[in-house]
CSV table of C-alpha atoms in Angstrom, one decimal:
chain,number,residue,atom,x,y,z
A,39,MET,CA,-72.5,47.8,2.2
A,40,SER,CA,-72.9,50.3,4.9
A,41,ASP,CA,-70.4,50.3,7.6
A,42,ALA,CA,-71.9,51.0,11.2
A,43,ASN,CA,-71.8,54.8,11.0
A,44,GLY,CA,-73.6,54.9,7.6
A,45,THR,CA,-70.7,56.3,5.7
A,46,ASN,CA,-70.5,53.4,3.0
A,47,GLY,CA,-67.1,52.8,3.7
A,48,ALA,CA,-66.2,56.1,1.9
A,49,ASP,CA,-63.3,58.0,2.6
A,50,PRO,CA,-64.2,61.8,3.1
A,51,GLU,CA,-60.3,62.9,2.8
A,52,GLN,CA,-60.4,61.1,-0.8
A,53,ASP,CA,-64.2,61.8,-1.8
A,54,PRO,CA,-65.5,64.6,0.2
A,55,GLY,CA,-68.4,64.9,-2.4
A,56,ALA,CA,-69.7,61.5,-1.3
A,57,SER,CA,-73.0,61.2,0.5
A,58,ASN,CA,-73.7,60.8,4.0
A,59,LEU,CA,-70.1,61.1,5.2
A,60,PRO,CA,-68.7,63.2,8.1
A,61,GLY,CA,-67.5,66.8,7.7
A,62,PRO,CA,-63.6,66.7,7.2
A,63,ARG,CA,-61.7,66.0,10.0
A,64,GLY,CA,-60.2,69.6,11.7
A,65,GLU,CA,-56.5,70.4,11.2
A,66,GLY,CA,-56.2,69.8,15.4
A,67,GLU,CA,-53.9,71.3,17.5
A,68,GLU,CA,-50.2,70.7,17.7
A,69,ILE,CA,-49.1,70.4,21.4
A,70,ARG,CA,-45.7,69.4,20.7
A,71,VAL,CA,-43.2,68.0,18.4
A,72,GLN,CA,-41.6,64.8,19.3
A,73,ARG,CA,-38.0,63.9,18.2
A,74,GLY,CA,-36.9,60.4,18.3
A,75,MET,CA,-39.1,57.4,19.2
A,76,PHE,CA,-39.8,58.0,22.7
A,77,GLY,CA,-39.1,61.4,22.9
A,78,ALA,CA,-35.6,61.1,24.8
A,79,ASP,CA,-33.8,64.5,24.7
A,80,ASN,CA,-30.8,63.9,26.4
A,81,GLY,CA,-29.0,62.0,23.8
A,82,GLY,CA,-30.1,58.3,25.7
A,83,ASP,CA,-32.5,57.2,22.5
A,84,THR,CA,-31.1,53.5,21.9
A,85,SER,CA,-33.8,52.5,20.2
A,86,GLY,CA,-32.5,53.8,16.6
A,87,TYR,CA,-35.2,56.0,15.6
A,88,GLY,CA,-33.4,59.0,17.3
A,89,GLY,CA,-33.6,61.2,14.1
A,90,LEU,CA,-37.6,61.0,13.7
A,91,VAL,CA,-39.4,64.3,14.0
A,92,ARG,CA,-43.1,63.9,14.3
A,93,SER,CA,-46.0,66.6,15.3
A,94,VAL,CA,-48.3,65.4,17.9
A,95,ARG,CA,-51.4,66.5,17.4
A,96,LEU,CA,-55.0,66.2,19.1
A,97,PRO,CA,-57.8,65.5,16.8
A,98,GLY,CA,-59.9,68.9,15.6
A,99,GLU,CA,-63.4,69.8,15.8
A,100,ALA,CA,-65.5,67.9,13.5
A,101,SER,CA,-67.8,70.0,11.4
A,102,ARG,CA,-71.9,69.0,10.7
A,103,PRO,CA,-72.9,66.4,9.1
A,104,TYR,CA,-71.1,64.2,11.4
A,105,GLY,CA,-72.6,61.2,9.3
A,106,GLY,CA,-74.9,58.1,10.3
A,107,TRP,CA,-76.6,58.5,13.5
A,108,PHE,CA,-74.0,60.7,15.0
A,109,ASP,CA,-76.1,63.6,14.2
A,110,GLU,CA,-79.1,62.1,15.5
A,111,VAL,CA,-77.2,61.4,18.8
A,112,ALA,CA,-75.9,64.9,18.9
A,113,ASP,CA,-79.4,66.5,18.2
A,114,GLU,CA,-80.6,64.5,20.9
A,115,LEU,CA,-78.3,65.7,23.5
A,116,GLU,CA,-78.6,69.3,22.8
A,117,GLY,CA,-82.2,69.0,22.5
A,118,ALA,CA,-82.2,67.0,26.0
A,119,LEU,CA,-80.0,70.0,27.5
A,120,GLU,CA,-82.0,72.7,26.4
A,121,GLU,CA,-85.0,71.3,28.2
A,122,GLN,CA,-83.2,71.5,31.2
A,123,GLY,CA,-82.4,75.0,30.9
A,124,LEU,CA,-78.6,74.2,29.7
A,125,LEU,CA,-77.0,75.6,27.0
A,126,PRO,CA,-75.3,72.6,25.0
A,127,GLY,CA,-72.5,75.2,24.2
A,128,ASN,CA,-71.9,75.6,28.0
A,129,ALA,CA,-71.8,71.9,28.5
A,130,ILE,CA,-69.8,70.3,25.5
A,131,GLU,CA,-66.8,72.2,24.7
A,132,LYS,CA,-66.4,70.6,21.2
A,133,THR,CA,-67.7,67.3,19.2
A,134,ILE,CA,-65.2,65.0,17.4
A,135,VAL,CA,-65.8,62.6,14.9
A,136,ASP,CA,-62.1,60.4,14.4
A,137,ARG,CA,-61.5,57.1,13.1
A,138,ASP,CA,-65.4,56.3,12.9
A,139,GLU,CA,-65.8,57.4,16.6
A,140,LEU,CA,-67.7,60.0,18.3
A,141,THR,CA,-66.5,62.0,21.1
A,142,PHE,CA,-68.0,64.7,23.1
A,143,HIS,CA,-65.4,66.8,25.2
A,144,ILE,CA,-67.2,67.7,28.0
A,145,GLU,CA,-66.7,70.9,30.9
A,146,ARG,CA,-66.1,68.9,33.9
A,147,GLU,CA,-68.7,70.9,36.2
A,148,HIS,CA,-71.4,69.6,33.8
A,149,LEU,CA,-70.0,65.9,33.5
A,150,VAL,CA,-72.7,64.3,35.9
A,151,ARG,CA,-75.6,66.3,34.3
A,152,VAL,CA,-74.6,65.1,30.8
A,153,ALA,CA,-73.9,61.6,31.8
A,154,GLN,CA,-77.2,61.5,33.5
A,155,THR,CA,-78.9,62.7,30.4
A,156,LEU,CA,-77.2,60.2,28.2
A,157,ARG,CA,-78.3,57.5,30.7
A,158,ASP,CA,-82.1,58.3,30.9
A,159,ASP,CA,-83.0,60.0,27.7
A,160,PRO,CA,-85.3,57.5,26.0
A,161,ALA,CA,-84.0,58.6,22.5
A,162,LEU,CA,-80.4,58.0,23.7
A,163,ARG,CA,-80.2,55.1,26.6
A,164,PHE,CA,-76.6,55.1,26.9
A,165,GLU,CA,-77.4,52.4,30.0
A,166,LEU,CA,-73.6,50.9,30.4
A,167,CYS,CA,-70.4,53.0,30.9
A,168,THR,CA,-67.1,50.5,30.6
A,169,GLY,CA,-65.2,52.5,32.6
A,170,VAL,CA,-63.1,55.5,32.7
A,171,SER,CA,-59.2,56.0,32.0
A,172,ALA,CA,-56.9,58.8,31.8
A,173,VAL,CA,-54.1,60.3,29.5
A,174,HIS,CA,-51.5,62.8,30.6
A,175,TYR,CA,-50.6,65.1,27.9
A,176,LEU,CA,-47.7,66.7,29.6
A,177,HIS,CA,-47.8,69.8,26.7
A,178,ASP,CA,-51.4,70.6,26.7
A,179,LYS,CA,-51.0,73.5,28.9
A,180,GLY,CA,-53.8,73.9,31.4
A,181,ARG,CA,-55.6,70.9,30.5
A,182,GLU,CA,-52.6,68.1,31.1
A,183,LEU,CA,-55.2,65.4,32.6
A,184,HIS,CA,-57.8,64.2,30.1
A,185,ALA,CA,-60.5,61.4,31.6
A,186,VAL,CA,-61.8,59.3,28.9
A,187,TYR,CA,-65.1,57.5,29.3
A,188,HIS,CA,-66.7,54.9,26.6
A,189,LEU,CA,-70.6,54.5,27.1
A,190,ARG,CA,-72.6,51.7,25.2
A,191,SER,CA,-76.1,51.7,24.6
A,192,ILE,CA,-77.7,48.3,24.8
A,193,THR,CA,-81.1,49.5,23.7
A,194,HIS,CA,-79.7,50.9,20.3
A,195,ASN,CA,-76.5,49.3,20.1
A,196,ARG,CA,-74.1,52.2,19.7
A,197,LEU,CA,-71.0,53.1,21.5
A,198,ILE,CA,-70.0,56.9,22.1
A,199,ARG,CA,-66.8,58.5,24.1
A,200,LEU,CA,-66.8,61.3,26.7
A,201,GLU,CA,-63.7,63.0,27.3
A,202,VAL,CA,-63.1,65.7,30.3
A,203,SER,CA,-59.9,67.6,30.9
A,204,ALA,CA,-58.4,69.0,34.0
A,205,PRO,CA,-55.2,70.9,34.7
A,206,ASP,CA,-52.4,69.5,37.0
A,207,SER,CA,-52.7,72.3,39.1
A,208,ASP,CA,-56.5,71.2,39.7
A,209,PRO,CA,-56.9,67.5,39.0
A,210,HIS,CA,-60.6,67.4,40.2
A,211,ILE,CA,-63.3,65.7,38.1
A,212,PRO,CA,-66.8,65.0,39.4
A,213,SER,CA,-67.0,61.3,40.4
A,214,LEU,CA,-70.0,59.6,37.9
A,215,VAL,CA,-70.4,56.6,40.5
A,216,PRO,CA,-74.0,57.9,41.3
A,217,VAL,CA,-74.9,57.8,37.5
A,218,TYR,CA,-72.9,54.6,36.6
A,219,PRO,CA,-71.9,52.7,39.9
A,220,THR,CA,-69.6,50.2,38.1
A,221,ASN,CA,-67.1,53.3,37.8
A,222,ASP,CA,-66.3,52.5,41.4
A,223,TRP,CA,-63.2,50.5,41.1
A,224,HIS,CA,-62.3,52.3,37.6
A,225,GLU,CA,-62.0,55.5,39.0
A,226,ARG,CA,-59.6,54.0,41.9
A,227,GLU,CA,-57.5,53.1,39.2
A,228,THR,CA,-57.5,56.0,37.4
A,229,TYR,CA,-56.9,58.1,40.6
A,230,ASP,CA,-54.0,55.6,41.4
A,231,PHE,CA,-52.1,55.9,38.6
A,232,PHE,CA,-52.8,59.5,37.0
A,233,GLY,CA,-53.8,61.2,40.1
A,234,ILE,CA,-57.3,62.7,39.0
A,235,VAL,CA,-59.4,63.5,42.1
A,236,PHE,CA,-63.1,62.2,41.5
A,237,ASP,CA,-65.0,64.5,43.6
A,238,GLY,CA,-67.9,62.6,45.1
A,239,HIS,CA,-66.3,59.0,44.8
A,240,PRO,CA,-67.7,57.0,48.2
A,241,ALA,CA,-64.2,55.6,48.8
A,242,LEU,CA,-61.2,57.0,46.7
A,243,THR,CA,-58.0,55.0,47.7
A,244,ARG,CA,-55.6,53.7,45.6
A,245,ILE,CA,-55.9,50.1,44.2
A,246,MET,CA,-52.4,49.1,42.7
A,247,MET,CA,-49.8,50.9,44.5
A,248,PRO,CA,-48.9,50.8,48.1
A,249,ASP,CA,-51.0,53.8,50.4
A,250,ASP,CA,-47.8,55.8,50.8
A,251,TRP,CA,-46.7,55.3,47.5
A,252,GLN,CA,-45.2,59.2,46.1
A,253,GLY,CA,-46.5,60.0,42.8
A,254,HIS,CA,-48.7,58.4,40.1
A,255,PRO,CA,-46.9,55.8,37.9
A,256,GLN,CA,-48.7,56.7,34.4
A,257,ARG,CA,-48.0,60.2,34.2
A,258,LYS,CA,-45.5,61.5,31.8
A,259,ASP,CA,-43.3,63.4,33.8
A,260,TYR,CA,-43.2,60.2,36.4
A,261,PRO,CA,-39.6,59.2,36.2
A,262,LEU,CA,-38.9,55.9,34.0
A,263,GLY,CA,-36.1,54.4,36.2
A,264,GLY,CA,-34.1,54.9,39.2
A,265,ILE,CA,-36.4,53.8,41.7
A,266,ALA,CA,-35.3,52.3,44.7
A,267,VAL,CA,-36.3,48.5,45.3
A,268,GLU,CA,-36.4,48.5,48.9
A,269,TYR,CA,-36.8,44.8,49.6
A,270,LYS,CA,-33.6,44.0,47.8
A,271,GLY,CA,-31.4,47.4,48.1
A,272,ALA,CA,-31.0,47.6,44.6
A,273,GLN,CA,-32.2,50.2,42.1
A,274,ILE,CA,-33.8,50.0,38.7
A,275,PRO,CA,-31.6,52.4,36.4
A,276,ALA,CA,-33.3,54.8,34.2
A,277,PRO,CA,-33.6,53.3,30.2
A,278,ASP,CA,-31.4,56.0,29.0
A,279,GLN,CA,-28.7,54.8,31.8
A,280,ARG,CA,-28.7,51.1,31.0
A,281,ARG,CA,-26.8,50.7,27.6
A,282,SER,CA,-26.0,52.6,24.5
A,283,TYR,CA,-25.0,51.6,21.0
A,284,SER,CA,-23.0,54.5,20.1
């Protein structure tokens, strides 16, 4: 039985000669080496995994063929961009196929055009964006903030992902509200928690935290504790100061 991507359930790592499989996954880029379960580096890891050492890598760029309908979507998108006078290589930074999911990494200045093409082209028809979230890779220098969009084609029953990066020093990404109006509140939440500024948003304000809150709580450099609780006059200690088993 074939799966949704037409890979027949085969594992390209174990059976690289099987037909209709995506290209081997790239080695990826190591952005840091994590020690311990939570990356504590001051001796305060009380999880019992203080000796754990692992490499943190981002998935590498995939090679053709991607497998199943992934190639069809990639071909249609690249062809549609060329028809608009935009070289696909200038808009699409890289294409990732990882865990049976297709992700296009888009240069932020071309995000709106790519999204509109994916929505309007009859062969693509990704009519629905189910929202935007973000990831803060503190050690991914020059592109620390990643915005992630999930697009669904109701017409063709397909799901893809767009990913856009921006540096901490310039956290601006174009808003997709003009293309997908339902992104309004999702972009506000992402701005609130990660500090990504969505240029062109009709009313970019905090949605969860108080308007005068300092910082963005889901960034990796945000303190985990020690924050004053004003209405009680108390303070929540940081996790590495709460208790120790040693």
